[in-house]
């Protein structure tokens, strides 16, 4: 069947179901790539001969690529084509995966993970823009956003399990090769079924804005990683200073630019602020804590990486079901209300994960993980929808990029806070439990504050 290459800007798609399936598959693969090292960090670090600092970089490197490129990728997708950006992102994700599968030193692996992050940023930013074009506002878009949110949860569920199984059967490297093959297959489907779309009016590419935001966020996240090493305080400080200078330069450039990548007037638009704060709190809260949880379960309870991944299914699999069912929530529940309720639910779930010790059974975690999973599903579905609804028409991919930038910057900060809190309690087994209990409460507080801010972003009624 011939593939139409027409570029359209209105709402509608020739293959809506196939469009949703392809976009969800790309989102699934991006999240799988993000979570692969969480379950296999011990054998990965041993195989690459990575020290403690190298291990930290392995876990954090894809976040740097994601955060640095998401906003730029969204702007590029809106102006140059969302399908094109989505496909290029999948190709970059596949190339990075193949490099990860064959390299033998930590530096090459970290650089390949940064490349994967850049590819994942293009996939993530373009995906919501594609869905916004394919599905009109209303029940159809609500259902599509729920599926997109379910893909996030499914990636978190499947990634660690696939990595653990590959490590048991062959090697952790096989997981990255499998991911690359799946990404190439998704490229073929995307070229066949996705329509090209872009903003009705093309704007000049904000090169300075893109360079400044990428450099600033890269320095910020690199500084957070280096700050976790006690002998690298000077380097971390220098990176933070550079981040501050570059990010201030970004604000200045956006204020003075004729076609800014991010219209700073959006920071006064309450729906945009609510969605961005919710994404940031999601990263600092539930994502940060659960990114560390696999290591905690392995070290504190000795259930192994694969066992930890299976236990975390009670959260991630539940979030998949909740995202798919979120469309059945009453129509009178606004997106802001769903964001606040989701953050409150994950906050309670995180708090319930505290209070553990040497005699605690791992079954103790299941009720809290299920509660957090239900809330995460509602939260992910609402975030996908509000990210594109809170920006002007035609800038949906930019809205997705901005929202996910907030999510991954928040997760990078949150993971650093969790690591610092746990390490501060000392090296013994009891210290590990004590540190976990405090970290669970701290991240629960992050989620709760996010919920309160979202509630405060009530839109004023029209006069």
CSV table of C-alpha atoms in Angstrom, one decimal:
chain,number,residue,atom,x,y,z
A,1,UNK,CA,0.0,0.0,0.0
A,2,UNK,CA,1.4,3.4,-0.9
A,3,UNK,CA,2.3,5.6,2.0
A,4,UNK,CA,1.0,9.2,1.9
A,5,UNK,CA,3.7,11.8,2.6
A,6,UNK,CA,1.3,14.7,2.9
A,7,UNK,CA,1.9,17.0,5.8
A,8,UNK,CA,-1.2,17.9,7.6
A,9,UNK,CA,-1.9,20.2,10.5
A,10,UNK,CA,-5.5,19.4,11.4
A,11,UNK,CA,-6.8,16.7,13.7
A,12,UNK,CA,-7.3,13.2,12.3
A,13,UNK,CA,-5.3,10.2,11.1
A,14,UNK,CA,-5.7,7.6,8.3
A,15,UNK,CA,-4.9,4.8,10.7
A,16,UNK,CA,-5.8,5.9,14.3
A,17,UNK,CA,-5.5,2.5,15.9
A,18,UNK,CA,-2.2,1.8,14.2
A,19,UNK,CA,-1.0,5.3,15.1
A,20,UNK,CA,-1.8,4.7,18.7
A,21,UNK,CA,-0.1,1.3,18.7
A,22,UNK,CA,3.1,2.6,17.0
A,23,UNK,CA,3.4,5.6,19.3
A,24,UNK,CA,2.7,3.5,22.4
A,25,UNK,CA,5.4,1.0,21.2
A,26,UNK,CA,8.0,3.8,20.8
A,27,UNK,CA,7.2,5.1,24.2
A,28,UNK,CA,7.4,1.6,25.7
A,29,UNK,CA,10.9,1.1,24.1
A,30,UNK,CA,12.1,4.5,25.4
A,31,UNK,CA,11.1,3.7,29.0
A,32,UNK,CA,12.5,0.2,28.7
A,33,UNK,CA,15.9,1.6,27.6
A,34,UNK,CA,15.7,4.0,30.6
A,35,UNK,CA,15.1,1.1,33.1
A,36,UNK,CA,17.4,-1.6,31.7
A,37,UNK,CA,20.5,-0.8,33.9
A,38,UNK,CA,18.4,-0.6,37.1
A,39,UNK,CA,18.0,-4.4,37.3
A,40,UNK,CA,21.5,-5.3,36.0
A,41,UNK,CA,23.8,-2.6,37.4
A,42,UNK,CA,25.9,-5.1,39.4
A,43,UNK,CA,26.9,-7.4,36.4
A,44,UNK,CA,27.1,-4.4,34.1
A,45,UNK,CA,29.5,-2.5,36.3
A,46,UNK,CA,31.6,-5.7,36.8
A,47,UNK,CA,31.7,-6.4,33.1
A,48,UNK,CA,32.8,-2.9,32.3
A,49,UNK,CA,35.2,-2.7,35.2
A,50,UNK,CA,33.4,0.4,36.5
A,51,UNK,CA,34.2,1.9,39.9
A,52,UNK,CA,31.6,3.5,42.2
A,53,UNK,CA,31.7,6.7,40.2
A,54,UNK,CA,31.3,4.8,37.0
A,55,UNK,CA,28.3,2.9,38.4
A,56,UNK,CA,26.7,6.2,39.2
A,57,UNK,CA,27.2,7.5,35.7
A,58,UNK,CA,25.8,4.3,34.2
A,59,UNK,CA,22.6,4.8,36.1
A,60,UNK,CA,22.3,8.6,35.4
A,61,UNK,CA,23.7,9.0,31.8
A,62,UNK,CA,20.5,8.5,29.9
A,63,UNK,CA,18.7,11.1,32.1
A,64,UNK,CA,21.3,13.7,30.9
A,65,UNK,CA,20.5,13.0,27.2
A,66,UNK,CA,16.8,13.1,27.9
A,67,UNK,CA,16.7,16.3,29.9
A,68,UNK,CA,19.1,18.1,27.6
A,69,UNK,CA,17.3,17.3,24.3
A,70,UNK,CA,13.6,17.1,25.2
A,71,UNK,CA,12.6,20.7,24.8
A,72,UNK,CA,14.6,21.1,21.6
A,73,UNK,CA,13.2,17.9,20.2
A,74,UNK,CA,9.7,19.1,20.9
A,75,UNK,CA,10.2,22.4,19.1
A,76,UNK,CA,11.9,20.6,16.1
A,77,UNK,CA,9.1,18.1,15.9
A,78,UNK,CA,6.4,20.8,15.7
A,79,UNK,CA,8.3,22.7,13.0
A,80,UNK,CA,10.0,20.0,10.9
A,81,UNK,CA,7.7,17.1,11.3
A,82,UNK,CA,6.6,14.9,14.2
A,83,UNK,CA,6.8,11.6,12.4
A,84,UNK,CA,10.2,12.5,11.1
A,85,UNK,CA,11.4,13.3,14.6
A,86,UNK,CA,9.9,10.2,16.0
A,87,UNK,CA,11.6,8.0,13.4
A,88,UNK,CA,15.0,9.6,13.8
A,89,UNK,CA,14.7,9.2,17.6
A,90,UNK,CA,14.0,5.5,17.2
A,91,UNK,CA,17.0,5.1,14.9
A,92,UNK,CA,19.3,7.0,17.4
A,93,UNK,CA,17.9,4.8,20.3
A,94,UNK,CA,18.7,1.7,18.3
A,95,UNK,CA,22.2,2.8,17.4
A,96,UNK,CA,22.9,3.7,21.1
A,97,UNK,CA,21.6,0.2,22.1
A,98,UNK,CA,23.9,-1.6,19.7
A,99,UNK,CA,26.9,0.4,21.0
A,100,UNK,CA,25.9,-0.5,24.6
A,101,UNK,CA,25.7,-4.2,23.7
A,102,UNK,CA,29.3,-4.3,22.4
A,103,UNK,CA,31.5,-1.8,24.3
A,104,UNK,CA,33.9,-2.9,27.0
A,105,UNK,CA,34.7,0.3,29.0
A,106,UNK,CA,32.5,2.5,31.1
A,107,UNK,CA,33.2,5.7,29.3
A,108,UNK,CA,32.0,4.4,25.9
A,109,UNK,CA,28.9,2.8,27.6
A,110,UNK,CA,28.0,6.1,29.3
A,111,UNK,CA,28.4,8.1,26.1
A,112,UNK,CA,26.2,5.5,24.3
A,113,UNK,CA,23.6,5.9,27.1
A,114,UNK,CA,23.6,9.7,26.6
A,115,UNK,CA,23.0,9.1,22.9
A,116,UNK,CA,20.1,6.8,23.8
A,117,UNK,CA,18.7,9.6,25.9
A,118,UNK,CA,18.8,12.0,23.0
A,119,UNK,CA,17.0,9.5,20.8
A,120,UNK,CA,14.5,8.8,23.6
A,121,UNK,CA,13.9,12.6,23.9
A,122,UNK,CA,12.9,12.8,20.2
A,123,UNK,CA,10.6,9.8,20.6
A,124,UNK,CA,8.9,11.1,23.7
A,125,UNK,CA,8.5,14.7,22.6
A,126,UNK,CA,7.1,13.7,19.2
A,127,UNK,CA,4.8,11.0,20.5
A,128,UNK,CA,2.3,13.3,22.2
A,129,UNK,CA,2.3,15.7,19.3
A,130,UNK,CA,1.4,12.8,17.0
A,131,UNK,CA,-1.4,11.7,19.3
A,132,UNK,CA,-2.7,15.3,19.6
A,133,UNK,CA,-2.9,15.4,15.8
A,134,UNK,CA,-4.5,12.0,15.4
A,135,UNK,CA,-7.2,12.3,18.2
A,136,UNK,CA,-9.5,15.2,18.7
A,137,UNK,CA,-10.0,16.7,22.2
A,138,UNK,CA,-12.6,14.7,24.1
A,139,UNK,CA,-13.1,11.0,24.8
A,140,UNK,CA,-10.9,9.8,22.0
A,141,UNK,CA,-7.9,11.8,23.2
A,142,UNK,CA,-8.6,10.9,26.8
A,143,UNK,CA,-8.4,7.2,25.8
A,144,UNK,CA,-5.3,7.7,23.7
A,145,UNK,CA,-3.6,9.5,26.6
A,146,UNK,CA,-4.5,6.6,28.9
A,147,UNK,CA,-2.8,4.2,26.5
A,148,UNK,CA,0.2,6.4,26.3
A,149,UNK,CA,0.4,6.5,30.1
A,150,UNK,CA,0.0,2.7,30.2
A,151,UNK,CA,3.0,2.4,27.8
A,152,UNK,CA,5.1,4.3,30.4
A,153,UNK,CA,4.0,1.9,33.1
A,154,UNK,CA,4.5,-1.1,30.9
A,155,UNK,CA,8.1,0.0,30.0
A,156,UNK,CA,8.9,0.4,33.7
A,157,UNK,CA,7.5,-3.1,34.3
A,158,UNK,CA,9.0,-4.9,31.3
A,159,UNK,CA,12.5,-3.2,31.2
A,160,UNK,CA,14.0,-4.6,34.4
A,161,UNK,CA,12.4,-8.1,33.9
A,162,UNK,CA,13.8,-8.3,30.3
A,163,UNK,CA,17.2,-7.2,31.5
A,164,UNK,CA,17.2,-9.7,34.4
A,165,UNK,CA,16.1,-12.6,32.1
A,166,UNK,CA,18.7,-11.7,29.5
A,167,UNK,CA,21.4,-11.6,32.2
A,168,UNK,CA,20.3,-15.0,33.5
A,169,UNK,CA,20.1,-16.6,30.1
A,170,UNK,CA,23.0,-15.1,28.2
A,171,UNK,CA,24.3,-11.7,29.3
A,172,UNK,CA,23.0,-8.2,30.2
A,173,UNK,CA,24.3,-7.1,26.8
A,174,UNK,CA,21.5,-9.1,25.0
A,175,UNK,CA,18.9,-6.8,26.5
A,176,UNK,CA,20.3,-3.8,24.6
A,177,UNK,CA,20.6,-5.8,21.3
A,178,UNK,CA,16.9,-6.9,21.7
A,179,UNK,CA,15.9,-3.2,22.3
A,180,UNK,CA,17.8,-2.1,19.2
A,181,UNK,CA,16.0,-4.7,17.0
A,182,UNK,CA,12.6,-3.8,18.4
A,183,UNK,CA,13.3,-0.1,17.7
A,184,UNK,CA,14.2,-0.8,14.1
A,185,UNK,CA,10.9,-2.8,13.7
A,186,UNK,CA,9.0,0.1,15.1
A,187,UNK,CA,10.6,2.4,12.6
A,188,UNK,CA,9.3,0.2,9.8
A,189,UNK,CA,5.8,0.4,11.3
A,190,UNK,CA,6.0,4.2,11.8
A,191,UNK,CA,7.0,4.8,8.2
A,192,UNK,CA,4.0,2.7,7.1
A,193,UNK,CA,1.2,3.9,9.4
A,194,UNK,CA,2.0,7.4,10.8
A,195,UNK,CA,1.0,10.5,9.0
A,196,UNK,CA,3.4,13.4,9.0
A,197,UNK,CA,2.2,16.5,10.8
A,198,UNK,CA,3.6,19.8,12.0
A,199,UNK,CA,2.5,23.2,13.3
A,200,UNK,CA,0.3,25.2,10.9
A,201,UNK,CA,2.9,27.9,10.8
A,202,UNK,CA,6.6,27.0,10.7
A,203,UNK,CA,8.9,29.1,12.9
A,204,UNK,CA,12.6,29.7,12.8
A,205,UNK,CA,14.7,27.2,14.8
A,206,UNK,CA,15.8,28.7,18.0
A,207,UNK,CA,19.4,27.5,17.8
A,208,UNK,CA,20.8,29.6,20.7
A,209,UNK,CA,17.9,28.6,22.9
A,210,UNK,CA,18.5,24.9,22.1
A,211,UNK,CA,22.2,25.1,22.8
A,212,UNK,CA,21.8,27.0,26.0
A,213,UNK,CA,19.1,24.8,27.5
A,214,UNK,CA,21.0,21.6,26.4
A,215,UNK,CA,24.3,22.9,27.9
A,216,UNK,CA,22.7,24.2,31.1
A,217,UNK,CA,20.7,21.0,31.9
A,218,UNK,CA,23.7,18.8,31.0
A,219,UNK,CA,25.9,20.7,33.4
A,220,UNK,CA,23.2,20.6,36.1
A,221,UNK,CA,22.7,16.9,35.8
A,222,UNK,CA,26.4,16.1,35.5
A,223,UNK,CA,27.0,18.3,38.6
A,224,UNK,CA,24.4,16.2,40.5
A,225,UNK,CA,26.1,13.0,39.6
A,226,UNK,CA,29.6,14.3,40.5
A,227,UNK,CA,28.2,15.7,43.8
A,228,UNK,CA,27.6,12.2,45.0
A,229,UNK,CA,31.4,11.6,45.0
A,230,UNK,CA,33.0,13.1,48.2
A,231,UNK,CA,36.3,13.9,46.4
A,232,UNK,CA,34.8,15.7,43.5
A,233,UNK,CA,33.2,18.7,45.2
A,234,UNK,CA,35.2,21.3,43.2
A,235,UNK,CA,34.2,19.7,39.9
A,236,UNK,CA,30.5,19.6,41.0
A,237,UNK,CA,30.6,23.2,42.0
A,238,UNK,CA,32.1,24.3,38.7
A,239,UNK,CA,29.4,22.4,36.8
A,240,UNK,CA,26.6,24.0,38.9
A,241,UNK,CA,28.1,27.4,38.2
A,242,UNK,CA,28.2,26.7,34.5
A,243,UNK,CA,24.6,25.4,34.6
A,244,UNK,CA,23.5,28.6,36.3
A,245,UNK,CA,25.2,30.8,33.8
A,246,UNK,CA,23.8,28.8,30.8
A,247,UNK,CA,20.3,28.6,32.1
A,248,UNK,CA,20.2,32.4,32.8
A,249,UNK,CA,21.5,32.9,29.3
A,250,UNK,CA,18.6,30.7,28.1
A,251,UNK,CA,16.0,32.8,29.9
A,252,UNK,CA,17.6,36.0,28.4
A,253,UNK,CA,17.6,34.5,24.9
A,254,UNK,CA,14.0,33.4,25.2
A,255,UNK,CA,12.9,36.8,26.4
A,256,UNK,CA,14.6,38.6,23.5
A,257,UNK,CA,14.2,36.0,20.7
A,258,UNK,CA,11.8,36.6,17.9
A,259,UNK,CA,10.8,32.9,17.8
A,260,UNK,CA,11.6,31.5,21.3
A,261,UNK,CA,11.6,27.7,21.8
A,262,UNK,CA,9.7,28.2,25.0
A,263,UNK,CA,7.4,31.1,25.3
A,264,UNK,CA,8.1,32.3,28.9
A,265,UNK,CA,4.5,33.7,29.0
A,266,UNK,CA,3.5,30.1,29.6
A,267,UNK,CA,5.0,30.3,33.1
A,268,UNK,CA,2.0,32.6,33.9
A,269,UNK,CA,-0.5,30.1,32.4
A,270,UNK,CA,-1.8,28.1,35.3
A,271,UNK,CA,-2.6,24.9,33.4
A,272,UNK,CA,0.9,24.8,32.1
A,273,UNK,CA,2.4,25.4,35.5
A,274,UNK,CA,0.2,22.7,37.1
A,275,UNK,CA,1.2,20.1,34.5
A,276,UNK,CA,4.9,21.1,34.7
A,277,UNK,CA,4.9,21.0,38.5
A,278,UNK,CA,3.1,17.7,38.5
A,279,UNK,CA,5.7,16.2,36.2
A,280,UNK,CA,8.6,17.6,38.2
A,281,UNK,CA,7.1,16.2,41.5
A,282,UNK,CA,6.6,12.9,39.8
A,283,UNK,CA,10.3,12.7,39.0
A,284,UNK,CA,11.4,13.9,42.4
A,285,UNK,CA,9.0,11.6,44.2
A,286,UNK,CA,7.9,8.2,42.9
A,287,UNK,CA,10.4,7.8,40.0
A,288,UNK,CA,13.4,8.8,42.2
A,289,UNK,CA,12.4,6.4,45.0
A,290,UNK,CA,11.5,3.5,42.8
A,291,UNK,CA,14.7,3.9,40.7
A,292,UNK,CA,16.6,3.1,43.9
A,293,UNK,CA,14.2,0.4,45.1
A,294,UNK,CA,15.6,-2.4,43.0
A,295,UNK,CA,19.1,-1.9,44.5
A,296,UNK,CA,17.6,-1.6,48.0
A,297,UNK,CA,15.6,-4.9,47.6
A,298,UNK,CA,18.7,-6.7,46.2
A,299,UNK,CA,21.0,-5.4,48.9
A,300,UNK,CA,18.6,-5.3,51.9
A,301,UNK,CA,16.6,-8.4,51.2
A,302,UNK,CA,18.8,-10.5,48.9
A,303,UNK,CA,16.1,-11.3,46.4
A,304,UNK,CA,18.2,-10.6,43.4
A,305,UNK,CA,17.7,-8.2,40.5
A,306,UNK,CA,15.2,-10.4,38.7
A,307,UNK,CA,13.2,-10.9,41.9
A,308,UNK,CA,13.2,-7.2,42.6
A,309,UNK,CA,12.0,-6.5,39.0
A,310,UNK,CA,9.1,-9.0,39.5
A,311,UNK,CA,8.1,-7.4,42.9
A,312,UNK,CA,8.1,-4.0,41.3
A,313,UNK,CA,5.5,-5.4,38.8
A,314,UNK,CA,2.9,-4.9,41.6
A,315,UNK,CA,3.5,-1.1,41.0
A,316,UNK,CA,4.2,-0.9,37.3
A,317,UNK,CA,1.6,-3.4,36.1
A,318,UNK,CA,-1.0,-1.8,38.3
A,319,UNK,CA,-0.2,1.5,36.8
A,320,UNK,CA,-0.7,0.1,33.3
A,321,UNK,CA,-4.3,-1.0,34.2
A,322,UNK,CA,-5.1,2.2,36.0
A,323,UNK,CA,-3.9,4.3,33.0
A,324,UNK,CA,-6.1,2.3,30.6
A,325,UNK,CA,-9.1,2.7,33.0
A,326,UNK,CA,-8.5,6.4,33.7
A,327,UNK,CA,-10.8,7.3,30.7
A,328,UNK,CA,-13.7,6.0,32.8
A,329,UNK,CA,-13.2,8.6,35.5
A,330,UNK,CA,-16.1,11.1,35.7
A,331,UNK,CA,-15.9,13.9,33.2
A,332,UNK,CA,-16.4,16.5,35.9
A,333,UNK,CA,-12.9,15.5,37.3
A,334,UNK,CA,-10.7,18.0,35.6
A,335,UNK,CA,-7.2,17.2,34.5
A,336,UNK,CA,-5.9,19.3,37.4
A,337,UNK,CA,-7.9,17.3,39.9
A,338,UNK,CA,-6.5,14.1,38.5
A,339,UNK,CA,-3.0,15.4,38.7
A,340,UNK,CA,-3.5,16.4,42.3
A,341,UNK,CA,-5.2,13.1,43.2
A,342,UNK,CA,-2.5,11.0,41.5
A,343,UNK,CA,0.3,12.9,43.4
A,344,UNK,CA,-1.5,12.5,46.7
A,345,UNK,CA,-2.0,8.8,46.0
A,346,UNK,CA,1.7,8.1,45.2
A,347,UNK,CA,2.7,10.2,48.3
A,348,UNK,CA,0.7,7.9,50.5
A,349,UNK,CA,2.1,4.9,48.8
A,350,UNK,CA,5.7,6.1,49.2
A,351,UNK,CA,5.1,6.9,52.9
A,352,UNK,CA,3.7,3.4,53.5
A,353,UNK,CA,7.1,2.0,52.2
A,354,UNK,CA,8.8,3.4,55.2
A,355,UNK,CA,9.2,1.7,58.6
A,356,UNK,CA,11.0,-1.5,57.4
A,357,UNK,CA,13.8,-3.3,59.1
A,358,UNK,CA,15.8,-6.5,59.1
A,359,UNK,CA,12.8,-8.6,60.1
A,360,UNK,CA,10.5,-7.2,57.5
A,361,UNK,CA,9.1,-9.5,54.8
A,362,UNK,CA,9.2,-8.4,51.3
A,363,UNK,CA,5.4,-9.0,51.1
A,364,UNK,CA,5.1,-5.9,53.3
A,365,UNK,CA,5.8,-3.7,50.2
A,366,UNK,CA,3.0,-5.1,48.0
A,367,UNK,CA,0.0,-3.0,49.3
A,368,UNK,CA,2.0,0.2,49.1
A,369,UNK,CA,3.2,-0.6,45.6
A,370,UNK,CA,-0.3,-1.4,44.4
A,371,UNK,CA,-1.6,1.9,45.8
A,372,UNK,CA,1.2,3.8,44.3
A,373,UNK,CA,0.6,2.0,41.0
A,374,UNK,CA,-3.1,3.0,40.9
A,375,UNK,CA,-2.2,6.6,41.5
A,376,UNK,CA,0.7,6.5,39.0
A,377,UNK,CA,-1.6,5.2,36.3
A,378,UNK,CA,-4.1,8.1,36.8
A,379,UNK,CA,-1.1,10.6,37.0
A,380,UNK,CA,0.6,9.3,33.8
A,381,UNK,CA,-2.6,9.5,31.8
A,382,UNK,CA,-3.4,13.0,33.0
A,383,UNK,CA,0.1,14.2,32.4
A,384,UNK,CA,0.1,13.1,28.8
A,385,UNK,CA,-3.2,14.8,28.2
A,386,UNK,CA,-2.4,18.1,30.1
A,387,UNK,CA,1.0,18.4,28.6
A,388,UNK,CA,-0.5,19.1,25.2
A,389,UNK,CA,-3.7,20.8,26.4
A,390,UNK,CA,-1.8,23.5,28.3
A,391,UNK,CA,0.1,24.9,25.3
A,392,UNK,CA,-1.1,26.7,22.1
A,393,UNK,CA,-2.5,24.7,19.2
A,394,UNK,CA,0.3,23.5,17.0
A,395,UNK,CA,2.9,23.4,19.7
A,396,UNK,CA,1.9,20.1,21.2
A,397,UNK,CA,5.3,18.4,20.8
A,398,UNK,CA,6.9,21.4,22.5
A,399,UNK,CA,4.5,21.0,25.4
A,400,UNK,CA,5.4,17.3,25.6
A,401,UNK,CA,9.1,18.2,25.6
A,402,UNK,CA,8.7,20.8,28.3
A,403,UNK,CA,6.6,18.5,30.5
A,404,UNK,CA,9.0,15.6,30.2
A,405,UNK,CA,12.0,17.8,30.7
A,406,UNK,CA,10.5,18.7,34.1
A,407,UNK,CA,9.9,15.0,34.8
A,408,UNK,CA,13.5,13.9,34.1
A,409,UNK,CA,15.2,16.9,35.7
A,410,UNK,CA,13.0,16.1,38.8
A,411,UNK,CA,14.0,12.5,38.7
A,412,UNK,CA,17.7,13.3,38.5
A,413,UNK,CA,17.5,15.7,41.5
A,414,UNK,CA,15.3,13.2,43.4
A,415,UNK,CA,17.7,10.2,42.8
A,416,UNK,CA,20.6,12.3,44.0
A,417,UNK,CA,18.6,13.2,47.2
A,418,UNK,CA,17.7,9.6,47.8
A,419,UNK,CA,21.3,8.5,47.3
A,420,UNK,CA,22.7,11.2,49.7
A,421,UNK,CA,20.1,10.4,52.3
A,422,UNK,CA,20.8,6.7,52.3
A,423,UNK,CA,24.6,7.1,52.2
A,424,UNK,CA,24.5,9.6,55.1
A,425,UNK,CA,23.2,7.0,57.5
A,426,UNK,CA,26.3,4.8,57.2
A,427,UNK,CA,27.6,1.6,55.7
A,428,UNK,CA,25.9,-1.1,57.8
A,429,UNK,CA,22.8,-3.1,56.9
A,430,UNK,CA,20.8,-1.4,59.6
A,431,UNK,CA,22.0,2.0,58.3
A,432,UNK,CA,20.6,0.9,54.9
A,433,UNK,CA,17.1,0.3,56.3
A,434,UNK,CA,17.2,3.6,58.3
A,435,UNK,CA,18.3,5.5,55.2
A,436,UNK,CA,15.6,3.9,53.1
A,437,UNK,CA,12.9,4.8,55.6
A,438,UNK,CA,13.9,8.5,55.7
A,439,UNK,CA,14.2,8.6,51.8
A,440,UNK,CA,10.7,7.2,51.5
A,441,UNK,CA,9.3,9.9,53.7
A,442,UNK,CA,11.3,12.6,52.0
A,443,UNK,CA,10.2,11.6,48.5
A,444,UNK,CA,6.6,11.3,49.8
A,445,UNK,CA,6.9,14.9,50.9
A,446,UNK,CA,8.0,15.9,47.5
A,447,UNK,CA,4.9,14.3,45.9
A,448,UNK,CA,2.6,15.9,48.5
A,449,UNK,CA,4.0,19.4,48.0
A,450,UNK,CA,3.5,18.9,44.2
A,451,UNK,CA,-0.1,18.0,44.8
A,452,UNK,CA,-0.6,21.1,46.9
A,453,UNK,CA,0.9,23.3,44.3
A,454,UNK,CA,-1.3,21.8,41.6
A,455,UNK,CA,-4.4,22.4,43.7
A,456,UNK,CA,-3.2,26.0,44.1
A,457,UNK,CA,-3.1,26.5,40.3
A,458,UNK,CA,-6.8,26.8,40.1
A,459,UNK,CA,-7.9,28.6,36.9
A,460,UNK,CA,-9.7,31.8,37.7
A,461,UNK,CA,-13.2,32.0,36.4
A,462,UNK,CA,-13.9,34.3,33.4
A,463,UNK,CA,-15.6,37.6,34.4
